[in-house]
PDB file of C-alpha atoms and ligand atoms in Angstrom:
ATOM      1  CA  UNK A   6       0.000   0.000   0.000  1.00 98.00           C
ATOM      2  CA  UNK A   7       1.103   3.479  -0.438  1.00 98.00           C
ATOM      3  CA  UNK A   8       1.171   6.459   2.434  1.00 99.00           C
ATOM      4  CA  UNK A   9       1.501  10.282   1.326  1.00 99.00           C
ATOM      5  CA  UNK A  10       2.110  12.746   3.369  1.00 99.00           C
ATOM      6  CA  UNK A  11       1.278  16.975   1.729  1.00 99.00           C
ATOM      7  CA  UNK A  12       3.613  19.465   2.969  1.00 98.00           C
ATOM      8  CA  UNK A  13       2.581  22.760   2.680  1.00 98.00           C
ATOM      9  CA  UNK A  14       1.803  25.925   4.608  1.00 98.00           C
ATOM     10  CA  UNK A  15      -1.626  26.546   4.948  1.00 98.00           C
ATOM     11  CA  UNK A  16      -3.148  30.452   4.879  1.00 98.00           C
ATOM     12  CA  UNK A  17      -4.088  31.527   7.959  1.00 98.00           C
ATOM     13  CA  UNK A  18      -7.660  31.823   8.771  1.00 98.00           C
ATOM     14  CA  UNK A  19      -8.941  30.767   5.405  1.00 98.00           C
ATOM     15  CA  UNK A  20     -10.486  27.557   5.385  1.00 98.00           C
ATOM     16  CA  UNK A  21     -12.306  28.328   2.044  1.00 98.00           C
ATOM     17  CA  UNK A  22      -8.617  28.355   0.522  1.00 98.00           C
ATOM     18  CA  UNK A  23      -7.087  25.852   2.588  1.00 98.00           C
ATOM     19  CA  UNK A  24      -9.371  22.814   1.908  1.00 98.00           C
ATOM     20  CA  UNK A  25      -9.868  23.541  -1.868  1.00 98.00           C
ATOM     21  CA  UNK A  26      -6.309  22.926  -1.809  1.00 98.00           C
ATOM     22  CA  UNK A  27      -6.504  19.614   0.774  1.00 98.00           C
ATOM     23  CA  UNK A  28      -9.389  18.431  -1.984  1.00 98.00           C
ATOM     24  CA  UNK A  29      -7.181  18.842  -5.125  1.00 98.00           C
ATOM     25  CA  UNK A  30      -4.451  16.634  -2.783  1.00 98.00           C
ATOM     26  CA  UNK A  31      -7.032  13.848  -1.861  1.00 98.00           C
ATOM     27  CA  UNK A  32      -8.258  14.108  -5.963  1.00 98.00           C
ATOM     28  CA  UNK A  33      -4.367  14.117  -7.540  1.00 98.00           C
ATOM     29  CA  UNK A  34      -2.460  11.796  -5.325  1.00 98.00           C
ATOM     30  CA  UNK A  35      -2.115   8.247  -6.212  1.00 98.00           C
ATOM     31  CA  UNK A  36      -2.134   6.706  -2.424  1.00 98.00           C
ATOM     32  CA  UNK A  37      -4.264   5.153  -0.405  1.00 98.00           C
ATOM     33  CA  UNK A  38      -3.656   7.004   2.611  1.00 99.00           C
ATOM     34  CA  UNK A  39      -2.934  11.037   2.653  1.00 99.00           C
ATOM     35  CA  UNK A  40      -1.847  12.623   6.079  1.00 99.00           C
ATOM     36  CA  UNK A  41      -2.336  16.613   6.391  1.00 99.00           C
ATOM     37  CA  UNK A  42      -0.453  18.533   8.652  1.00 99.00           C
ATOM     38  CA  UNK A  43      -1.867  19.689  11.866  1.00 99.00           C
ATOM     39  CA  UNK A  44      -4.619  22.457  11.471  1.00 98.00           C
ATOM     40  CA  UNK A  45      -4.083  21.830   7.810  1.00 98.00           C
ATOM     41  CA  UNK A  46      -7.884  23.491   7.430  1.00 98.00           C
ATOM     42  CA  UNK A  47      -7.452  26.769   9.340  1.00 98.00           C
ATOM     43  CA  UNK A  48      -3.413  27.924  10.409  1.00 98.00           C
ATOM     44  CA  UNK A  49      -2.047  27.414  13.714  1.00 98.00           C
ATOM     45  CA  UNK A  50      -1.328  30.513  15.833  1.00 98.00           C
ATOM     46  CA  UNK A  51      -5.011  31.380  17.328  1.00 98.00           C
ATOM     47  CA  UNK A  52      -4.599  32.568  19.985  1.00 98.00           C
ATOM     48  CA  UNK A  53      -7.337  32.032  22.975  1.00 98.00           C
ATOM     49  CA  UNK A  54     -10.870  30.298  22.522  1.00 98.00           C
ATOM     50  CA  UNK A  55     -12.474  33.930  20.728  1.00 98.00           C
ATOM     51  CA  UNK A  56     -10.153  33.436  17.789  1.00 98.00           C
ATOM     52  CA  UNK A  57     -10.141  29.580  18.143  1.00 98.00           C
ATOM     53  CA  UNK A  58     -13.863  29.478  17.956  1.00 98.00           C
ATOM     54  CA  UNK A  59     -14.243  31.443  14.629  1.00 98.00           C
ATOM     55  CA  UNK A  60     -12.112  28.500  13.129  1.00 98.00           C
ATOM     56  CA  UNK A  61     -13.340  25.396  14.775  1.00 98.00           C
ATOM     57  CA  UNK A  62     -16.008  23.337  12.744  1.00 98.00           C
ATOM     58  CA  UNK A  63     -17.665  20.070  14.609  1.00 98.00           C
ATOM     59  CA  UNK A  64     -17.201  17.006  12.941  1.00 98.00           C
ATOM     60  CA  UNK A  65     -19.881  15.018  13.674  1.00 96.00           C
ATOM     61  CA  UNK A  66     -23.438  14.548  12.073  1.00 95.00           C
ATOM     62  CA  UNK A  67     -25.650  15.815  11.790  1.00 96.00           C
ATOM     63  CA  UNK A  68     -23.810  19.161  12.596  1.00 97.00           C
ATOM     64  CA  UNK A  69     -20.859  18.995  10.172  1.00 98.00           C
ATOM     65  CA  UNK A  70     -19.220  22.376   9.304  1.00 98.00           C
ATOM     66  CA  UNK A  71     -18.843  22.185   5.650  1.00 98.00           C
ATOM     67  CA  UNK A  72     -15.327  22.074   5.248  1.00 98.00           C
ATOM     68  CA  UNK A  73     -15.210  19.006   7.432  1.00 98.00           C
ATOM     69  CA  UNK A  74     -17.899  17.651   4.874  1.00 98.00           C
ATOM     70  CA  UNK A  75     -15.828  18.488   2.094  1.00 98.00           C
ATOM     71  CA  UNK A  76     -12.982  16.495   3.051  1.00 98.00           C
ATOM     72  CA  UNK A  77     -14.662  13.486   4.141  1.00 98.00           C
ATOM     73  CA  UNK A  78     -16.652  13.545   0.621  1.00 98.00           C
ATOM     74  CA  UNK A  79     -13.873  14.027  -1.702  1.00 98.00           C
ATOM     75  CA  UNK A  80     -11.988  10.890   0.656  1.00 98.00           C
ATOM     76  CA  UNK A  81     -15.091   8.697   0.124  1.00 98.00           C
ATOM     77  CA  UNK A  82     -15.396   9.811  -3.379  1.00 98.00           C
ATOM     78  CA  UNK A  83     -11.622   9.268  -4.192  1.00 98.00           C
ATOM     79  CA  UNK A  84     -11.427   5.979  -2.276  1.00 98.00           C
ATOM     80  CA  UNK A  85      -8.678   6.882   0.087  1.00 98.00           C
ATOM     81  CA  UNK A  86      -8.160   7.222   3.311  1.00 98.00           C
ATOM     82  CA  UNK A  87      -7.054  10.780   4.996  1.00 99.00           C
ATOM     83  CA  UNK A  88      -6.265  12.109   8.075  1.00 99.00           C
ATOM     84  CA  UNK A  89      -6.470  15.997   7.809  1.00 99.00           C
ATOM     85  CA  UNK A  90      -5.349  18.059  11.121  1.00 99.00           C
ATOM     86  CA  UNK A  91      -8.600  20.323  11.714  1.00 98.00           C
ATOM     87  CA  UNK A  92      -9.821  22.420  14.578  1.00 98.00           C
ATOM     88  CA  UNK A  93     -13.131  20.596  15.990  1.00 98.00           C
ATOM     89  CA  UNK A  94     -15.663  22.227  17.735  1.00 98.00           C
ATOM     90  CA  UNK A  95     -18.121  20.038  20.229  1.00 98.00           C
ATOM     91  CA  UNK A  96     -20.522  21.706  21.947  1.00 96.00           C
ATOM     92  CA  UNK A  97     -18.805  24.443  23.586  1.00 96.00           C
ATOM     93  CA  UNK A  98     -15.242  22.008  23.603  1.00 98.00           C
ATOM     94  CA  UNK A  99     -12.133  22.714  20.807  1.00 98.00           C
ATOM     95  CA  UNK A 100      -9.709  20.740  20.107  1.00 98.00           C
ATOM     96  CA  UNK A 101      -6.964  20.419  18.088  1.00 99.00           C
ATOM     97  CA  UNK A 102      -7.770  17.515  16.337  1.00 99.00           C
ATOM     98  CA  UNK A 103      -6.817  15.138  13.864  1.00 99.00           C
ATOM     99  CA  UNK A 104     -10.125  14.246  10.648  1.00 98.00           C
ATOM    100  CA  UNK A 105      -9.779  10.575   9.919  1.00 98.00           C
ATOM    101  CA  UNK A 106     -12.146   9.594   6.992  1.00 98.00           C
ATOM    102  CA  UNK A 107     -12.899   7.837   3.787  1.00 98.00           C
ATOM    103  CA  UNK A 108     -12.508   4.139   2.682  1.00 97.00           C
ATOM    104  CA  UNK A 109     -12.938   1.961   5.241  1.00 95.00           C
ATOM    105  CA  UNK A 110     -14.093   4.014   7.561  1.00 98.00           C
ATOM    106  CA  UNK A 111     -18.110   4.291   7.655  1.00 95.00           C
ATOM    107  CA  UNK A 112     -18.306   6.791  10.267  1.00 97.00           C
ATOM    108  CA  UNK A 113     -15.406   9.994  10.673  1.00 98.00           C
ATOM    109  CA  UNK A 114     -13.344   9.341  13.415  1.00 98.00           C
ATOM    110  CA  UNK A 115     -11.582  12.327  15.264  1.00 98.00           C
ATOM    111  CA  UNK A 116      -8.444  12.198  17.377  1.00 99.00           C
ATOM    112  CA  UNK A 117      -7.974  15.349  19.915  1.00 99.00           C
ATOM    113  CA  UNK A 118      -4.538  16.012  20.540  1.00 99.00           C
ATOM    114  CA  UNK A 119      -3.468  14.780  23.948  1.00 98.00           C
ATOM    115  CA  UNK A 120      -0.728  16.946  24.453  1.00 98.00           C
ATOM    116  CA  UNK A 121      -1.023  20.680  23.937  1.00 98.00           C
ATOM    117  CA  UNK A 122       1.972  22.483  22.919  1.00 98.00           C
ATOM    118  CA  UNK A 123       2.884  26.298  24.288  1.00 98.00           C
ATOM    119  CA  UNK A 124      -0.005  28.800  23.353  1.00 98.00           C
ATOM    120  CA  UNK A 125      -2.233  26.044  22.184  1.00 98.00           C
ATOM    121  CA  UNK A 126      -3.416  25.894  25.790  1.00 98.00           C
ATOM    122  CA  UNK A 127      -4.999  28.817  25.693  1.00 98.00           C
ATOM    123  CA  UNK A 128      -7.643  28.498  22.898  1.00 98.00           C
ATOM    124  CA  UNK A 129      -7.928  24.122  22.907  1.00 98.00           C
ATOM    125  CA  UNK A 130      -9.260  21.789  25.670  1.00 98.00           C
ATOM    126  CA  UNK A 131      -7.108  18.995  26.023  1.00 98.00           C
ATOM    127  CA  UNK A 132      -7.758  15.851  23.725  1.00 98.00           C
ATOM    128  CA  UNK A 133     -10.045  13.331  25.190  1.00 98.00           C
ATOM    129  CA  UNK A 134     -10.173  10.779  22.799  1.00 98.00           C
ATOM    130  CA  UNK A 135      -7.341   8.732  24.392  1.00 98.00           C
ATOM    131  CA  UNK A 136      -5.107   7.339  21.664  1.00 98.00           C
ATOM    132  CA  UNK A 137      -7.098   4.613  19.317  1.00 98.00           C
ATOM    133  CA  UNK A 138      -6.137   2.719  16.240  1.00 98.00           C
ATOM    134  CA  UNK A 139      -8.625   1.814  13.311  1.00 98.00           C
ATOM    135  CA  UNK A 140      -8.306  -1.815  11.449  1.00 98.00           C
ATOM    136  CA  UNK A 141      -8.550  -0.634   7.335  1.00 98.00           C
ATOM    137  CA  UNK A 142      -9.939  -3.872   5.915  1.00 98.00           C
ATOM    138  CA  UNK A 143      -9.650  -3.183   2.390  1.00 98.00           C
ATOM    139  CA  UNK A 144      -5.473  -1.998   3.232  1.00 98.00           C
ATOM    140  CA  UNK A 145      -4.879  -5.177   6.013  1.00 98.00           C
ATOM    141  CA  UNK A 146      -3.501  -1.943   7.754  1.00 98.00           C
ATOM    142  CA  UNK A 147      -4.136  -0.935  11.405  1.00 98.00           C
ATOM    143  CA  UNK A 148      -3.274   3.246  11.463  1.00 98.00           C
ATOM    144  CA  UNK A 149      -3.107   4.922  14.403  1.00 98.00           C
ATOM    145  CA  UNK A 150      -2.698   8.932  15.189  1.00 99.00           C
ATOM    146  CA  UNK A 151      -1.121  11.456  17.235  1.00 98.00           C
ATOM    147  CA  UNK A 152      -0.395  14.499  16.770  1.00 99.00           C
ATOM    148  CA  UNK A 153       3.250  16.602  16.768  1.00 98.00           C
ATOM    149  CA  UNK A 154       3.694  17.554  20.342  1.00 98.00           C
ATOM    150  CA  UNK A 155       2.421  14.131  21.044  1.00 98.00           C
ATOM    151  CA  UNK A 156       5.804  12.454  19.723  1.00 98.00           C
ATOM    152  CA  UNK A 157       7.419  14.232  23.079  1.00 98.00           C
ATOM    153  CA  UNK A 158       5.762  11.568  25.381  1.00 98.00           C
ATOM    154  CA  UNK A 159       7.089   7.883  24.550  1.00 98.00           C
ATOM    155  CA  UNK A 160       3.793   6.758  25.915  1.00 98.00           C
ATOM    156  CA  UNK A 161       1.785   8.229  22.934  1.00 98.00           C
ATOM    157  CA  UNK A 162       3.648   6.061  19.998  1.00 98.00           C
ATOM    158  CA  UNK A 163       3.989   2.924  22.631  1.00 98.00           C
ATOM    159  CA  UNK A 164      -0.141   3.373  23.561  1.00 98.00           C
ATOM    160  CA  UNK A 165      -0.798   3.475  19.840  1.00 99.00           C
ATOM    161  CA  UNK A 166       1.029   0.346  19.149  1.00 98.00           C
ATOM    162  CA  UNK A 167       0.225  -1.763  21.376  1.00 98.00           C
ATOM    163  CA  UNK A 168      -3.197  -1.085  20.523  1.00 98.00           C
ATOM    164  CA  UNK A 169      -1.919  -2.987  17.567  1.00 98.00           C
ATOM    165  CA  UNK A 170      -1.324   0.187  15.336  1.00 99.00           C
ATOM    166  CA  UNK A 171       1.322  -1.272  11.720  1.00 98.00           C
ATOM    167  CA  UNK A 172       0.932   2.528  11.046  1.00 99.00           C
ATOM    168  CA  UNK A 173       1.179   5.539  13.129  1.00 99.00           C
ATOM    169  CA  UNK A 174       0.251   8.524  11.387  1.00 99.00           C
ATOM    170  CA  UNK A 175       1.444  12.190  13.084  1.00 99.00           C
ATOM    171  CA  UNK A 176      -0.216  15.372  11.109  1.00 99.00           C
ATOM    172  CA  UNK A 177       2.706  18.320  12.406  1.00 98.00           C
ATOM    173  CA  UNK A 178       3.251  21.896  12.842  1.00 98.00           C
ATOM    174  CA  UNK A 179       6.354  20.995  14.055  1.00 98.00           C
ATOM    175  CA  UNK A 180       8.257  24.104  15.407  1.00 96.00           C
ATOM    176  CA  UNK A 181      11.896  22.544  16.868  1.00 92.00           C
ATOM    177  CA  UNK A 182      14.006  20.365  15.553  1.00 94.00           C
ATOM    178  CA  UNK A 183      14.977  17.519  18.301  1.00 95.00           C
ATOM    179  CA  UNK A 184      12.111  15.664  16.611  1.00 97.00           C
ATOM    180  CA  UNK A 185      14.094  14.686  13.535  1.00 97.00           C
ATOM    181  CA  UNK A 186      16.021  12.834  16.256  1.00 97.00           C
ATOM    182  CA  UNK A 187      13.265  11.340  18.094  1.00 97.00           C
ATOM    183  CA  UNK A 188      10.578  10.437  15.603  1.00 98.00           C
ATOM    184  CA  UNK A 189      12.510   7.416  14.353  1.00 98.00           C
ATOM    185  CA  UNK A 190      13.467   6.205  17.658  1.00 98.00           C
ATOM    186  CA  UNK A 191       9.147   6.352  17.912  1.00 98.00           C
ATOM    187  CA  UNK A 192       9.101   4.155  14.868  1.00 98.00           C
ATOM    188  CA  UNK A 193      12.460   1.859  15.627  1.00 98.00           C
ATOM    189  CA  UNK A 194      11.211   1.239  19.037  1.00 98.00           C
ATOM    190  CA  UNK A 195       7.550   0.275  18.158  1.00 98.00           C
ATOM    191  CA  UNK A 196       8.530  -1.407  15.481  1.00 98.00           C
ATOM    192  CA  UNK A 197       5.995   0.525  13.085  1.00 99.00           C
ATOM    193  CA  UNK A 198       5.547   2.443  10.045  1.00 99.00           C
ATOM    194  CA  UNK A 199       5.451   6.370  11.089  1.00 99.00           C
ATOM    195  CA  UNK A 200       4.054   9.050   8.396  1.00 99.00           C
ATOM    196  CA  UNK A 201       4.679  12.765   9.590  1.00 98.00           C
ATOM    197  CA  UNK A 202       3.031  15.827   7.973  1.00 98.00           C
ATOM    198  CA  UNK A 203       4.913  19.082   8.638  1.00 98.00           C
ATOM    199  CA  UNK A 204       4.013  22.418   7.887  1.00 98.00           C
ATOM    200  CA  UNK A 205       5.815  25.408   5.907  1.00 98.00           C
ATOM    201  CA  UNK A 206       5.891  28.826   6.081  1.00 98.00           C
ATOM    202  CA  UNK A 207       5.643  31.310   9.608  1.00 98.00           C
ATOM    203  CA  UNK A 208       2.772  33.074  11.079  1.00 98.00           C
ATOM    204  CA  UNK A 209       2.485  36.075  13.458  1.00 98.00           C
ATOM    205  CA  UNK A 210      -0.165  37.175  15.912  1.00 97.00           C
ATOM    206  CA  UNK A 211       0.591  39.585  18.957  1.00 97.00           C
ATOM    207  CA  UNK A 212       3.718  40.248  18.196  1.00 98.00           C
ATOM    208  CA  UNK A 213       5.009  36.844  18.187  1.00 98.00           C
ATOM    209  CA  UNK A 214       6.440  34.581  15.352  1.00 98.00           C
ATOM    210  CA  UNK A 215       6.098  31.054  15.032  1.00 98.00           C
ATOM    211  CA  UNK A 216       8.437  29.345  11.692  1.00 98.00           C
ATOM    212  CA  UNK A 217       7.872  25.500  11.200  1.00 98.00           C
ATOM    213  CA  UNK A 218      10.121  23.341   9.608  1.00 97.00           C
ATOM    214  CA  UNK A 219       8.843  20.587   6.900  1.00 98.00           C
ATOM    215  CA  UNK A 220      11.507  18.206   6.571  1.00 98.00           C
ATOM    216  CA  UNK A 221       7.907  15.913   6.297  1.00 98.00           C
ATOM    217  CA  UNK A 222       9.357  12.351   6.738  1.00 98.00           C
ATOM    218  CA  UNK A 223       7.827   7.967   6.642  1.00 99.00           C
ATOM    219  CA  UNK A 224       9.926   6.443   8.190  1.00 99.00           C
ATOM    220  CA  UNK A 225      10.331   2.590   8.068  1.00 98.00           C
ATOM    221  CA  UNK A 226       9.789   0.116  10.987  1.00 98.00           C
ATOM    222  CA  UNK A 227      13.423   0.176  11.500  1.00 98.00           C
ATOM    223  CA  UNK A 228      13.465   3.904  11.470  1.00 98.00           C
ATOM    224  CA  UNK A 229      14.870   4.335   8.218  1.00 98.00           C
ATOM    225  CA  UNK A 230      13.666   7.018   5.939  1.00 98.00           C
ATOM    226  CA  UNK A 231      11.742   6.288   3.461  1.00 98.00           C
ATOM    227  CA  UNK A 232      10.419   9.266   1.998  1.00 98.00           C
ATOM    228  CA  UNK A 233      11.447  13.169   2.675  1.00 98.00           C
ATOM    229  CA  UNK A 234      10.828  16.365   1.550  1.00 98.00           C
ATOM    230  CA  UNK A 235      12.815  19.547   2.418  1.00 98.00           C
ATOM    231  CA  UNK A 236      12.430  22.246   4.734  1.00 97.00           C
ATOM    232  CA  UNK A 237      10.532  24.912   2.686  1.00 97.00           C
ATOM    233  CA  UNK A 238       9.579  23.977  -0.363  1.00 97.00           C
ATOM    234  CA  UNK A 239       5.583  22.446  -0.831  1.00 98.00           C
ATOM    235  CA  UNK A 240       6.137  18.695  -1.187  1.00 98.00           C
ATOM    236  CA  UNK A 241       4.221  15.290  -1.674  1.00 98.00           C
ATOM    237  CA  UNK A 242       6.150  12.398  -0.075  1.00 98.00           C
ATOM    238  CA  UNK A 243       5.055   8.769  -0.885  1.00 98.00           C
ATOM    239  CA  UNK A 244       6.344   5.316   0.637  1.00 99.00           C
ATOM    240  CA  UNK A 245       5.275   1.918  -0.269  1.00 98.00           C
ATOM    241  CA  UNK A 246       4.856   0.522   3.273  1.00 98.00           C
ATOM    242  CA  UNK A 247       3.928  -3.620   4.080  1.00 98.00           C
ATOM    243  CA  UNK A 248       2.262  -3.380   7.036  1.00 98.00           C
ATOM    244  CA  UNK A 249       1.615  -7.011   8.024  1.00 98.00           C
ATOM    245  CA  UNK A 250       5.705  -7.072   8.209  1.00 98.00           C
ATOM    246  CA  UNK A 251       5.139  -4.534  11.810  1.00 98.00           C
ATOM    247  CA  UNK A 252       3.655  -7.174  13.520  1.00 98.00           C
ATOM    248  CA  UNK A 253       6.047  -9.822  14.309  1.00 98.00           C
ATOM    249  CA  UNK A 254       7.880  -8.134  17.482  1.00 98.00           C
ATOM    250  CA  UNK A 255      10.669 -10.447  17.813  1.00 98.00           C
ATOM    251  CA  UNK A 256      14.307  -9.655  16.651  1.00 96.00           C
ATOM    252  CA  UNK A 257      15.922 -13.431  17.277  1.00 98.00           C
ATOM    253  CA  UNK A 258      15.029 -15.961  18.189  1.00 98.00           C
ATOM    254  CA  UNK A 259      14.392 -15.100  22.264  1.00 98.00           C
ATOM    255  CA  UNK A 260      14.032 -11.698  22.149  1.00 98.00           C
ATOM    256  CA  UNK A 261      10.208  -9.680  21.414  1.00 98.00           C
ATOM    257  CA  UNK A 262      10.268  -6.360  21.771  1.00 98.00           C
ATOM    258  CA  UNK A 263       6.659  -6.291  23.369  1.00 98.00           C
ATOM    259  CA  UNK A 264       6.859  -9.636  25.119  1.00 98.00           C
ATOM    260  CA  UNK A 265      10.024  -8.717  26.733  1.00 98.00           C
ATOM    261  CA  UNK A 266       8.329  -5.440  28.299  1.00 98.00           C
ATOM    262  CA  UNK A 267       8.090  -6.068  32.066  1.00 98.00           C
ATOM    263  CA  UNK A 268       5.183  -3.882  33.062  1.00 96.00           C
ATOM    264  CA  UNK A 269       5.297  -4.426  36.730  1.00 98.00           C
ATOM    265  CA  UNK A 270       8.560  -3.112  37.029  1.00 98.00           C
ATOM    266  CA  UNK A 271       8.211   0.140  34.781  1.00 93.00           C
TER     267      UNK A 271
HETATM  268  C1  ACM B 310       3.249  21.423  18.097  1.00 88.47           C
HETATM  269  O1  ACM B 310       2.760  20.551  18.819  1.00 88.47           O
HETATM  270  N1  ACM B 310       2.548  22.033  17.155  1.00 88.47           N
HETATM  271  C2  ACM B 310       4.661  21.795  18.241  1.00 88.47           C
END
């Protein structure tokens, strides 16, 4: 099967602009799963829950928001599967949050970032999906997300596998760059497949600049790159991934990477 990941920097505040450009992706690009960066719809730097509300859209039926709507169509009618960052609103809740939709998957699912990074805090509840992993039928391929800051905690990529995720998927606005370090290590030591989304580009609001770095990266089970893209430029990374070759924790013919994990002492 084949994993993208769309780099890009999205325009702040327009989500008429940003998902006509996430639809053209999900039309154009021959994979079967696309990953998004984080608030791939909408920009990143809102700041508190005035300016975070006039971007936020719910996800679920029958209330919608239509850009939501357009992304899960154009994944059902395209016949892939896509995980779009988005901010969701839910009831009077928002969350960062990560659109999972299209083949496969009869009903959208929505991941809320766990971990909120910085300024985030002031205009998003924390997550409270808890991390999950869908079974794709059609793909044999058990994806999983989190999202960026989420890579910082060992526990998110570890939760997410065990949980059986082949695939973890991690839509990014990523703003350091000690991740280039650690995501592989996430993937290596999980012994999965890891797809990250970065974002371009910079944005400012009240006086302070945030600059993200791209460098969107799948990495292999062994943490190998597969796929890259550089730090500024707009990019479409692909990977041919095998997923049912994640499963099989062992490394000789003792050793299990998830049977040797000793719980009780941890
Ligand atoms: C981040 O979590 N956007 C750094």
């Amino acid at each position: 099967m084949r994993v993208a990941c769309v780099q890009f920097a999205p325009t702040f505040g327009n989500l008429d602009a940003n998902t006509e450009r996430i639809v053209e992706h999900i039309a154009a690009i021959d994979a079967d799963v696309i990953v998004f960066p984080e608030l791939a719809t909408c920009g990143y730097f809102h700041l508190g829950v005035d300016e975070v509300s006039r971007i936020a859209e719910p996800v679920h039926a029958p209330d919608t928001g239509i850009h939501n709507q357009r992304i899960i169509d154009a994944a059902t009618t395209h016949n892939k599967v896509v995980v779009c960052g988005i901010a969701e609103r839910d009831g009077s809740q928002l969350y960062n949050a990560a659109l999972i939709a299209g083949k496969g998957i009869p009903t959208p699912l929505v991941y809320r970032k766990t971990h909120l990074f910085y300024k985030e805090t002031l205009g998003f509840a924390p997550g409270n999906s808890g991390f999950f992993t869908h079974y794709i039928e059609h793909l044999d391929c058990t994806i999983g997300t989190m999202i960026c800051y989420d890579w910082r905690f060992p526990e998110s990529a570890r939760a997410l596998a065990l949980d059986g995720a082949d695939l973890i998927v991690c839509p990014s606005n990523l703003v350091t760059h000690i991740w280039r370090m650690a995501m592989p290590v996430r993937a290596f030591e999980n012994k999965v497949y890891l797809a990250v989304a970065n974002r371009t580009g910079s944005e400012h609001n009240a006086g302070e600049d945030v600059s993200f770095n791209g460098q969107t990266a799948i990495y292999g089970y062994n943490g190998n790159v597969l796929a890259d893209a550089s730090a500024e430029a707009d990019a479409v990374v692909i990977a041919e991934i095998h997923p049912e070759q994640t499963r099989d924790k062992s490394f000789n013919s003792i050793n299990d990477i998830f049977a040797d994990r000793r719980e009780e002492m941890y």
